[in-house]
CSV table of C-alpha atoms in Angstrom, one decimal:
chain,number,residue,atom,x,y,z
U,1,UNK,CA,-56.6,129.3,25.1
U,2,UNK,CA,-53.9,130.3,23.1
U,3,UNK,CA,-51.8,132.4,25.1
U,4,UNK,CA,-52.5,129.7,27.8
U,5,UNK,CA,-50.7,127.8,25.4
U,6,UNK,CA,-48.2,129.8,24.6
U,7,UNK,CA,-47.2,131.0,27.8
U,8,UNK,CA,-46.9,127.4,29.4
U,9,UNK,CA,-44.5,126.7,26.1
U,10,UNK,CA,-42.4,129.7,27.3
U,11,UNK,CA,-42.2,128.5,30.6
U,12,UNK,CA,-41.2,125.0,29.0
U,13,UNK,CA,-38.3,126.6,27.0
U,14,UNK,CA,-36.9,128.8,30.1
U,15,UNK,CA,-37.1,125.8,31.9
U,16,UNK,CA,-35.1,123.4,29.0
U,17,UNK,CA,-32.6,126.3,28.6
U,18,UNK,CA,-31.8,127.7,31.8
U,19,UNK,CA,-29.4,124.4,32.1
U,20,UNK,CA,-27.5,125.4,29.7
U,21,UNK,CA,-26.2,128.1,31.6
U,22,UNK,CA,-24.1,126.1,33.4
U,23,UNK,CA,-24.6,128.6,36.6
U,24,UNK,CA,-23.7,127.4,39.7
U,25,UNK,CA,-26.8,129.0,41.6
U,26,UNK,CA,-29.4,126.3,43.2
U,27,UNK,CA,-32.2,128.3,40.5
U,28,UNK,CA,-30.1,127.4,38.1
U,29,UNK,CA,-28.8,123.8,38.4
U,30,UNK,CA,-32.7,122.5,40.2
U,31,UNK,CA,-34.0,122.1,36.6
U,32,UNK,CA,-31.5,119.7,35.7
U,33,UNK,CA,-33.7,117.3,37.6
U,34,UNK,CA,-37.4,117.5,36.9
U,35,UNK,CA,-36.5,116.5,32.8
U,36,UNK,CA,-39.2,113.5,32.7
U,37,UNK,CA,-41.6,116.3,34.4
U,38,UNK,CA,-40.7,118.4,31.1
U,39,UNK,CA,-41.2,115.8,29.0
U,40,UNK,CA,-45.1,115.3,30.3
U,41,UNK,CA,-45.6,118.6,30.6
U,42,UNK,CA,-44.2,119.2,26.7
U,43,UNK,CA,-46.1,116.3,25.5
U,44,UNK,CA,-49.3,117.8,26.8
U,45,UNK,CA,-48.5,121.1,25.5
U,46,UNK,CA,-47.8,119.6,22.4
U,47,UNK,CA,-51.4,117.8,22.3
U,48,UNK,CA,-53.2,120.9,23.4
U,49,UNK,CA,-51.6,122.8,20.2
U,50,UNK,CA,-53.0,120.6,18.0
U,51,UNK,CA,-56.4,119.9,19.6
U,52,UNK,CA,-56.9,124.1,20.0
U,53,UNK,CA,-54.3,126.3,17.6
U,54,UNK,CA,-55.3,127.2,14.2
U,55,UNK,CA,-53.3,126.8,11.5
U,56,UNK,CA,-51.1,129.9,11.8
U,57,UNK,CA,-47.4,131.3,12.0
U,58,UNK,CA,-48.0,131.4,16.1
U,59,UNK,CA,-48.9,127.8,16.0
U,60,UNK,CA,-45.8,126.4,13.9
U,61,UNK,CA,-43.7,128.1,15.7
U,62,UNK,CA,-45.0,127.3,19.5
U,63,UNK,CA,-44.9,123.5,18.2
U,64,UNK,CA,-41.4,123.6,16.9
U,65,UNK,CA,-40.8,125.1,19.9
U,66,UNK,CA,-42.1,122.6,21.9
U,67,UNK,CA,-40.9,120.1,19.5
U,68,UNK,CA,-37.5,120.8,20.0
U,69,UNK,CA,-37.6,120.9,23.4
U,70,UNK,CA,-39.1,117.3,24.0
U,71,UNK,CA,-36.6,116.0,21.9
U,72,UNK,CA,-33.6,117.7,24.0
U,73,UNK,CA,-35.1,116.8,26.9
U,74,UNK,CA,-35.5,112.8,25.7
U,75,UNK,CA,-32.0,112.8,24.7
U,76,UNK,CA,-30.9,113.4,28.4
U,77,UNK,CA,-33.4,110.6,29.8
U,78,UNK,CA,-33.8,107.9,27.7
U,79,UNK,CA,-30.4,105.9,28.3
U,80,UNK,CA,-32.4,105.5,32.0
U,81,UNK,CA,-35.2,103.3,29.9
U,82,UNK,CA,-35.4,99.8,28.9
U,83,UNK,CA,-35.5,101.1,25.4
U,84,UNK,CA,-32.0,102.1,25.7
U,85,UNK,CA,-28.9,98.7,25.4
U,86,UNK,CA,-27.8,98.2,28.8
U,87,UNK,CA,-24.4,99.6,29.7
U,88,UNK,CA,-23.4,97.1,32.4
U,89,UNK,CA,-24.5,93.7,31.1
U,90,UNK,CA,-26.8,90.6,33.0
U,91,UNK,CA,-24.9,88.7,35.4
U,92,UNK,CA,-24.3,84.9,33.6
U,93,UNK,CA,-22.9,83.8,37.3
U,94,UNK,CA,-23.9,84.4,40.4
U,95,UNK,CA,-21.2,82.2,42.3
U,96,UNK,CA,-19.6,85.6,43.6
U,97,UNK,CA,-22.1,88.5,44.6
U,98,UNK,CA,-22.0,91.6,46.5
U,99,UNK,CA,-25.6,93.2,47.6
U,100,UNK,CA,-26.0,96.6,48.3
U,101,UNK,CA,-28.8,98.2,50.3
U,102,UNK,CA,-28.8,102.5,50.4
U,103,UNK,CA,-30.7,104.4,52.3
U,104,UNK,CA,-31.2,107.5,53.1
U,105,UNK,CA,-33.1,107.2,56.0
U,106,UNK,CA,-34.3,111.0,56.9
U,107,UNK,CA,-32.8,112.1,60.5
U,108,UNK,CA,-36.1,112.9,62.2
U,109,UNK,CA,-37.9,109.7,60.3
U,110,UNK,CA,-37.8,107.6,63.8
U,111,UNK,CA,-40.2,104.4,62.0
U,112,UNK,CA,-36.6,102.6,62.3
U,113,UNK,CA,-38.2,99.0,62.6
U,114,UNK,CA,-39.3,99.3,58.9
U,115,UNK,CA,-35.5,99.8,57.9
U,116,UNK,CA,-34.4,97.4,59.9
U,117,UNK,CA,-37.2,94.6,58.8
U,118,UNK,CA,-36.5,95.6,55.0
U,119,UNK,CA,-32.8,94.9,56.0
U,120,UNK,CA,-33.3,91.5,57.4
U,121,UNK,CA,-35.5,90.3,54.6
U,122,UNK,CA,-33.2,91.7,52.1
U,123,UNK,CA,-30.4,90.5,53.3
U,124,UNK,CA,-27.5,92.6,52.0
U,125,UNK,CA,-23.8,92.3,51.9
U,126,UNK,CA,-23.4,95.8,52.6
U,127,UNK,CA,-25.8,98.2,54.1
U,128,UNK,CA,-25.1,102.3,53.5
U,129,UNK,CA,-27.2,104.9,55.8
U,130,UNK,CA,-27.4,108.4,55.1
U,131,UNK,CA,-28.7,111.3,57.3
U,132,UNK,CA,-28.2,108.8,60.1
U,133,UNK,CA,-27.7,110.0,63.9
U,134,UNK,CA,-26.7,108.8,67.1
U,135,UNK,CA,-30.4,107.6,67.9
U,136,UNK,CA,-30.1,105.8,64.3
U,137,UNK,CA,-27.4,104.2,65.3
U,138,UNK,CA,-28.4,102.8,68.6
U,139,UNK,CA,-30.8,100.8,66.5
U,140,UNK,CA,-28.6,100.0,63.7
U,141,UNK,CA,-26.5,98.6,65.2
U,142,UNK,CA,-28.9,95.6,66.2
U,143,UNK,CA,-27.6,94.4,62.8
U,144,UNK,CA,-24.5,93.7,64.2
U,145,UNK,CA,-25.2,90.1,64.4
U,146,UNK,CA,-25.6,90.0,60.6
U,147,UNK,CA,-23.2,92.9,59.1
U,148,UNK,CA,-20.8,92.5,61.9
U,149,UNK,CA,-18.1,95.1,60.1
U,150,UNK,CA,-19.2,99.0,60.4
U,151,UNK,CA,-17.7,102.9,60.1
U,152,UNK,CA,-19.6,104.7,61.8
U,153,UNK,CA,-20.0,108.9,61.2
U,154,UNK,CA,-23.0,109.9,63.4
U,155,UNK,CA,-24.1,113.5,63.0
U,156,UNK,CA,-27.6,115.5,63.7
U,157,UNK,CA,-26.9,117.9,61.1
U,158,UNK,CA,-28.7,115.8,58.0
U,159,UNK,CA,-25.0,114.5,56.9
U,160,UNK,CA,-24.8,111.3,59.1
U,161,UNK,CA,-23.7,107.9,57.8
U,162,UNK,CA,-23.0,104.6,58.7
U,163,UNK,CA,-21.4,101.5,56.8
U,164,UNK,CA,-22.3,97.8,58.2
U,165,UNK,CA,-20.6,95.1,56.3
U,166,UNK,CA,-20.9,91.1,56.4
U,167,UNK,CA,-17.4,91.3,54.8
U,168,UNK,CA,-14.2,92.9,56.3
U,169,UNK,CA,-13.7,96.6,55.7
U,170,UNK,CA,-10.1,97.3,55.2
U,171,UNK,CA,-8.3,100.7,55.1
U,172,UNK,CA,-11.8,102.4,56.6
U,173,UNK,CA,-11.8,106.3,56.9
U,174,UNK,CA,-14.4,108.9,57.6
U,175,UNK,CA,-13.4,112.0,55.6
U,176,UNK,CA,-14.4,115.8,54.9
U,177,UNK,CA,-13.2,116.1,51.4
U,178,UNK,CA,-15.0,119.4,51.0
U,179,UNK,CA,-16.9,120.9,53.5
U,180,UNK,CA,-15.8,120.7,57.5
U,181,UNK,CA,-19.3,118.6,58.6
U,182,UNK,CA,-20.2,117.0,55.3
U,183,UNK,CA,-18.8,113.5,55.5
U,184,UNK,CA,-17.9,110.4,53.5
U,185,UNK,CA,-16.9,107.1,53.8
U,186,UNK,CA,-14.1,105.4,51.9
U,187,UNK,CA,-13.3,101.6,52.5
U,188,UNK,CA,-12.1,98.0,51.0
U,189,UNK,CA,-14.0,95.2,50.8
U,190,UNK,CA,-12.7,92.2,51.5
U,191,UNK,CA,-14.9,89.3,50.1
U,192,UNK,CA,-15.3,85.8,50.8
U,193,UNK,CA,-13.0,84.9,47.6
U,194,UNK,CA,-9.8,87.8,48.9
U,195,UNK,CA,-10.9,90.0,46.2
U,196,UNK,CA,-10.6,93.5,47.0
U,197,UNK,CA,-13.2,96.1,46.3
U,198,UNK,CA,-12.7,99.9,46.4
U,199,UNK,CA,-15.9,101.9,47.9
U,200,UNK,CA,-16.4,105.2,48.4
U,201,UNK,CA,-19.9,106.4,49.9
U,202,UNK,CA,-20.8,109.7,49.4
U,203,UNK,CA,-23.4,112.3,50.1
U,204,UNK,CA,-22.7,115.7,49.2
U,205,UNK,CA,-24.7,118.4,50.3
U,206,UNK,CA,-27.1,119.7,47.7
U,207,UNK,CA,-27.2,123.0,46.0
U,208,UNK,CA,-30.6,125.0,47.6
U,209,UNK,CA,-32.4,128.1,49.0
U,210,UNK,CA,-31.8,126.3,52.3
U,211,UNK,CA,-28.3,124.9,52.5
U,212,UNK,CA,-25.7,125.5,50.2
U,213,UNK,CA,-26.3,128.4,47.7
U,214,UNK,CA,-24.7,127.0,44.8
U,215,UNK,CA,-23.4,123.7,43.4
U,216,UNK,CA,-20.1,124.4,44.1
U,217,UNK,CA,-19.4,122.2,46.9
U,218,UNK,CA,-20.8,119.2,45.4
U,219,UNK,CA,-19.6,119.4,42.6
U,220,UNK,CA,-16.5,119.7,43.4
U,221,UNK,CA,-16.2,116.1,45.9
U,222,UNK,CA,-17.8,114.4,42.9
U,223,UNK,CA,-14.8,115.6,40.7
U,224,UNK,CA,-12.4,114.8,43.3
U,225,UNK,CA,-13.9,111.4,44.0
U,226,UNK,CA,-13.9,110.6,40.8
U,227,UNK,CA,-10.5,111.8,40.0
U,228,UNK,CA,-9.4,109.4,43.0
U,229,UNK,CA,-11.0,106.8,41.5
U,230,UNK,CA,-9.3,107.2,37.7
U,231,UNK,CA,-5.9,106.7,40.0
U,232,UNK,CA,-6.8,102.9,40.8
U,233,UNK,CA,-7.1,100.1,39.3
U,234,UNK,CA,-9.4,98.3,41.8
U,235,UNK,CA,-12.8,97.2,41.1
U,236,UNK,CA,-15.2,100.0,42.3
U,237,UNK,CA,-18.7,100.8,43.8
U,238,UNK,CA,-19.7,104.0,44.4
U,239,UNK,CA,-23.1,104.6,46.0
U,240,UNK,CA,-25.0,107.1,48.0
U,241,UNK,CA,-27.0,110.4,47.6
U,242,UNK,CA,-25.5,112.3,45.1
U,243,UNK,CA,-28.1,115.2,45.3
U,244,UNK,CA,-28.1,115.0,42.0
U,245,UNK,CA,-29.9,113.1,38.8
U,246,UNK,CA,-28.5,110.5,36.8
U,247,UNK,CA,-28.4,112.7,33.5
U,248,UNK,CA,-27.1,115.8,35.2
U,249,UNK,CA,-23.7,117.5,33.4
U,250,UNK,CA,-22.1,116.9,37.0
U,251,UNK,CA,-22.6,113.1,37.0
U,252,UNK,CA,-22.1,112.7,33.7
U,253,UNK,CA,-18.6,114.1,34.1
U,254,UNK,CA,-17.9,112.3,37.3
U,255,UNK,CA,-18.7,109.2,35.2
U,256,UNK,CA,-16.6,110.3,32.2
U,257,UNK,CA,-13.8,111.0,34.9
U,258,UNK,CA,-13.9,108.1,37.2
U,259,UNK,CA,-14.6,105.7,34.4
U,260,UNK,CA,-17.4,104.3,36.0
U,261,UNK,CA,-20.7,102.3,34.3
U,262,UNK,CA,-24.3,102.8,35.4
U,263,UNK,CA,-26.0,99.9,36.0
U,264,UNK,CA,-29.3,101.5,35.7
U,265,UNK,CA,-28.9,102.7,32.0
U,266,UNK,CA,-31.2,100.3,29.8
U,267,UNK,CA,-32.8,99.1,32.9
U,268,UNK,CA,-34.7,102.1,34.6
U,269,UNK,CA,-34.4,105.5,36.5
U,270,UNK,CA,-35.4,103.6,40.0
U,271,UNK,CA,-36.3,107.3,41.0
U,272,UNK,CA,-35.6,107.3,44.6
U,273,UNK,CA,-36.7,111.0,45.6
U,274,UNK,CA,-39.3,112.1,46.9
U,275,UNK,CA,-41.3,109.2,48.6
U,276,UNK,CA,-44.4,111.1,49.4
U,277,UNK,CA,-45.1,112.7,46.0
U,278,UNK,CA,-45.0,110.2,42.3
U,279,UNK,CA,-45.5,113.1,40.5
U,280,UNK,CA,-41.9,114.4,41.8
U,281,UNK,CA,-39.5,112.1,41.8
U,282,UNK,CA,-36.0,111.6,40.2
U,283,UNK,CA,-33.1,109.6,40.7
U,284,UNK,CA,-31.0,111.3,44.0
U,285,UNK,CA,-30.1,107.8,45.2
U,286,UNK,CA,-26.9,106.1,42.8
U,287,UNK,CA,-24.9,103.2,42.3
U,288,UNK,CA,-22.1,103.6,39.9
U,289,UNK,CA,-19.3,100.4,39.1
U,290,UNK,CA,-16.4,99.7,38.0
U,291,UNK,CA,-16.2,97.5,34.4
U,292,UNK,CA,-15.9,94.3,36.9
U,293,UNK,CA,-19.2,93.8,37.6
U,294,UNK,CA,-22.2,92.5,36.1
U,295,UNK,CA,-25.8,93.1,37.5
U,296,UNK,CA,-28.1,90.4,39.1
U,297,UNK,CA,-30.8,92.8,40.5
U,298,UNK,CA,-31.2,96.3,41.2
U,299,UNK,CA,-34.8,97.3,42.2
U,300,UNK,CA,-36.2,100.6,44.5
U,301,UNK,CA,-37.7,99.2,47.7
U,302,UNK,CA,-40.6,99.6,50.1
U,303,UNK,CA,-41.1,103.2,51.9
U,304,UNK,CA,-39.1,102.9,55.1
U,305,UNK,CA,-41.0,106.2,56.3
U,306,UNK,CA,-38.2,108.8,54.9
U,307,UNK,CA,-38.9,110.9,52.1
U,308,UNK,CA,-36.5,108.8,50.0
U,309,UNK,CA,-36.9,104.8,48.9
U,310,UNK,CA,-33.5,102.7,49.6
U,311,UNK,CA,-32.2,101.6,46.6
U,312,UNK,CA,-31.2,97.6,46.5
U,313,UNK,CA,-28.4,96.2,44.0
U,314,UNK,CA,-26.9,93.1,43.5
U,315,UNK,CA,-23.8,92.9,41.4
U,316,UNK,CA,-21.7,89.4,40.6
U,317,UNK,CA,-17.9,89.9,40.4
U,318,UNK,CA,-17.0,89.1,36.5
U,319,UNK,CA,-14.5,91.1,35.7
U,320,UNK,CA,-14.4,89.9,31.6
U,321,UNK,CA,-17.7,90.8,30.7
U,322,UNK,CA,-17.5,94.2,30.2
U,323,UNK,CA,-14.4,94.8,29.9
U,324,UNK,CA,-14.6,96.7,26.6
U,325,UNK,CA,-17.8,98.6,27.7
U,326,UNK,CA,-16.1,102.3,28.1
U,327,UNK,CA,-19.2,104.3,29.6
U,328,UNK,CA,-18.8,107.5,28.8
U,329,UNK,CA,-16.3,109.1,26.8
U,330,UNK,CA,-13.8,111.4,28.5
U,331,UNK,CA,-12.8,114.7,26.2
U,332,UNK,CA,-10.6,117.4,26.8
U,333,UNK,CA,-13.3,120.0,27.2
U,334,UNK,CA,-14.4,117.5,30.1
U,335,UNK,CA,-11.3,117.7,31.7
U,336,UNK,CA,-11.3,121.6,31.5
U,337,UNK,CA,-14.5,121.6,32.8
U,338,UNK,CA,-13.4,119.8,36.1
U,339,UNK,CA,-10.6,121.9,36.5
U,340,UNK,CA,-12.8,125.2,36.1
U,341,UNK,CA,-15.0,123.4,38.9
U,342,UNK,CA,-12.2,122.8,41.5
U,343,UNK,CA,-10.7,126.2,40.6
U,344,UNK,CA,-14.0,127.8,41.8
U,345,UNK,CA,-14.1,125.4,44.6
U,346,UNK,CA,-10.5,126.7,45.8
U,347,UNK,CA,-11.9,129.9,46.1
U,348,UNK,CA,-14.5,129.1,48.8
U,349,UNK,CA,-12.0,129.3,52.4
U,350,UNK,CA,-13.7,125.9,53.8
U,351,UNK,CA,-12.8,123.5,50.6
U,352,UNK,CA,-10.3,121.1,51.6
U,353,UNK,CA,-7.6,118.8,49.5
């Protein structure tokens, strides 16, 4: 039993440390997501030391080890708990709203009717679909009648998408800010009151043995999204699949760079990915804003039959109440950081600017 012990703490610390690395290989930047796995699995390590190790030099240091580890790992998760003050405070008004329903719908999911009832009961101001294609949209678009405004960018390689909006979308373009069939939508909102809200919706392709290789790619349309965004002065929503977690380095320094506030820190980690197994799940699905918003609700919805849950937010329009919440804290060695990732991005010939 020991050296089951102590080889399942090894495999904890490779796993807590190859982060760190800051590697750009899929191998690499995958265990950035499965921290709240680490922290069961650590916990349970930890329990097993006590319950069979003998007091010995072995033992100390395998539960130090662990120790430290669980500790590191909490530090990156547990702003995404109610235990942690909420960064983007409770609406007090609700007289000017904007609801927000993503999905990423998997392409070869055809239940569509469970969408498209969830849609209709929900109601929402705007609706966001990724890996959406042409057959997708034949049947979104019998939403039309309620979300009457819509981009569409049908594609059957995984990277579709598709805006409906009950408000008018102004300034509405489709763009490849990175890769040549990787797609995102930017857009104002016009709502009810003339107030003007800046989206961008955005689903990069994720670093994997399948697709792309390395991070490299996504990270670099989250830097240069969020750069984009730093430029305005607009209220902001940014929501899609970010194929990547909430704590990651790479989100964390788009929010550092963009400004922008989570709504789910101090509420939850409303892990949207993967449907079909609790044991493995994280946050892939995000909704970042702008200090002008407050939250009403934000909640993970039904399976629609993909292997992701749509994510449901309501935010009111107040743009006072956190206007001295700063997020994140932008440094210079952030700032370096996203020019060493677009400098590696300029190297790849299909990057784009």
């Amino acid at each position: 039993m020991t050296w089951i012990i102590v080889s399942l703490s090894v495999v904890i610390l490779v796993a807590t440390l190859l982060p760190l690395a800051k590697h750009p290989h899929w191998s690499v930047r995958a265990m950035e997501f499965p921290r709240l796995q680490l922290v069961t699995m650590t916990a349970v390590a930890l329990m097993l030391c006590i319950v069979f190790l003998k007091l010995s030099l072995l033992s100390v240091i395998t539960m130090f080890v662990l120790t430290a580890c669980l500790c590191f790992q909490l530090w990156w998760i547990l702003p995404y708990t109610p235990l942690w003050p909420v960064e983007v405070k409770h609406a007090t008004s609700n007289t000017q709203t904007m609801s927000i329903l993503t999905a990423n719908v998997l392409q070869t999911n055809r239940q569509f009717s469970l969408l498209l009832s969830q849609v209709r009961a929900h109601q929402p101001d705007i609706l966001i679909t990724l890996e959406s294609d042409e057959i997708w949209q034949q049947h979104l678009d019998s939403l039309l009648d309620i979300l009457p405004y819509s981009v569409k960018c049908p594609q059957s390689n995984l990277y579709g998408m598709h805006v409906y909006s009950r408000h008018p979308l102004e300034d509405a373009t489709c763009e490849y800010i990175v890769e040549e069939d990787v797609p995102s939508i930017h857009a104002k909102i016009k709502l009810p009151s003339n107030t003007i809200i800046q989206a961008h919706f955005l689903h990069p392709a994720p670093p994997s043995p399948t697709e792309n290789k390395t991070a490299i790619e996504r990270d670099a349309e989250l830097v240069i999204v969020a750069k984009r965004i730093a430029k305005h002065a607009l209220p902001t929503i940014v929501t899609g699949d970010l194929n990547d977690v909430a704590w990651s380095p790479t989100t964390r320094l788009f929010r550092k760079i963009s400004g922008l506030l989570d709504p789910r820190v101090g509420r939850g980690m409303f892990n949207t990915f993967h449907a079909d197994y609790p044991f493995a799940r994280w946050p892939l699905d995000h909704l970042f804003s702008s200090h002008h918003f407050t939250v009403v609700d934000i909640k993970r919805l039904a399976n629609i039959g993909s292997d992701h849950f749509a994510l449901y937010a309501e935010l009111a329009y107040q743009p006072v109440e956190n206007e001295n919440t700063t997020g994140l804290d932008l440094q210079r060695k952030d700032i370096n950081r996203s020019e060493e990732i677009l400098a590696r991005a300029k190297a790849k010939p299909n990057i784009k600017y």
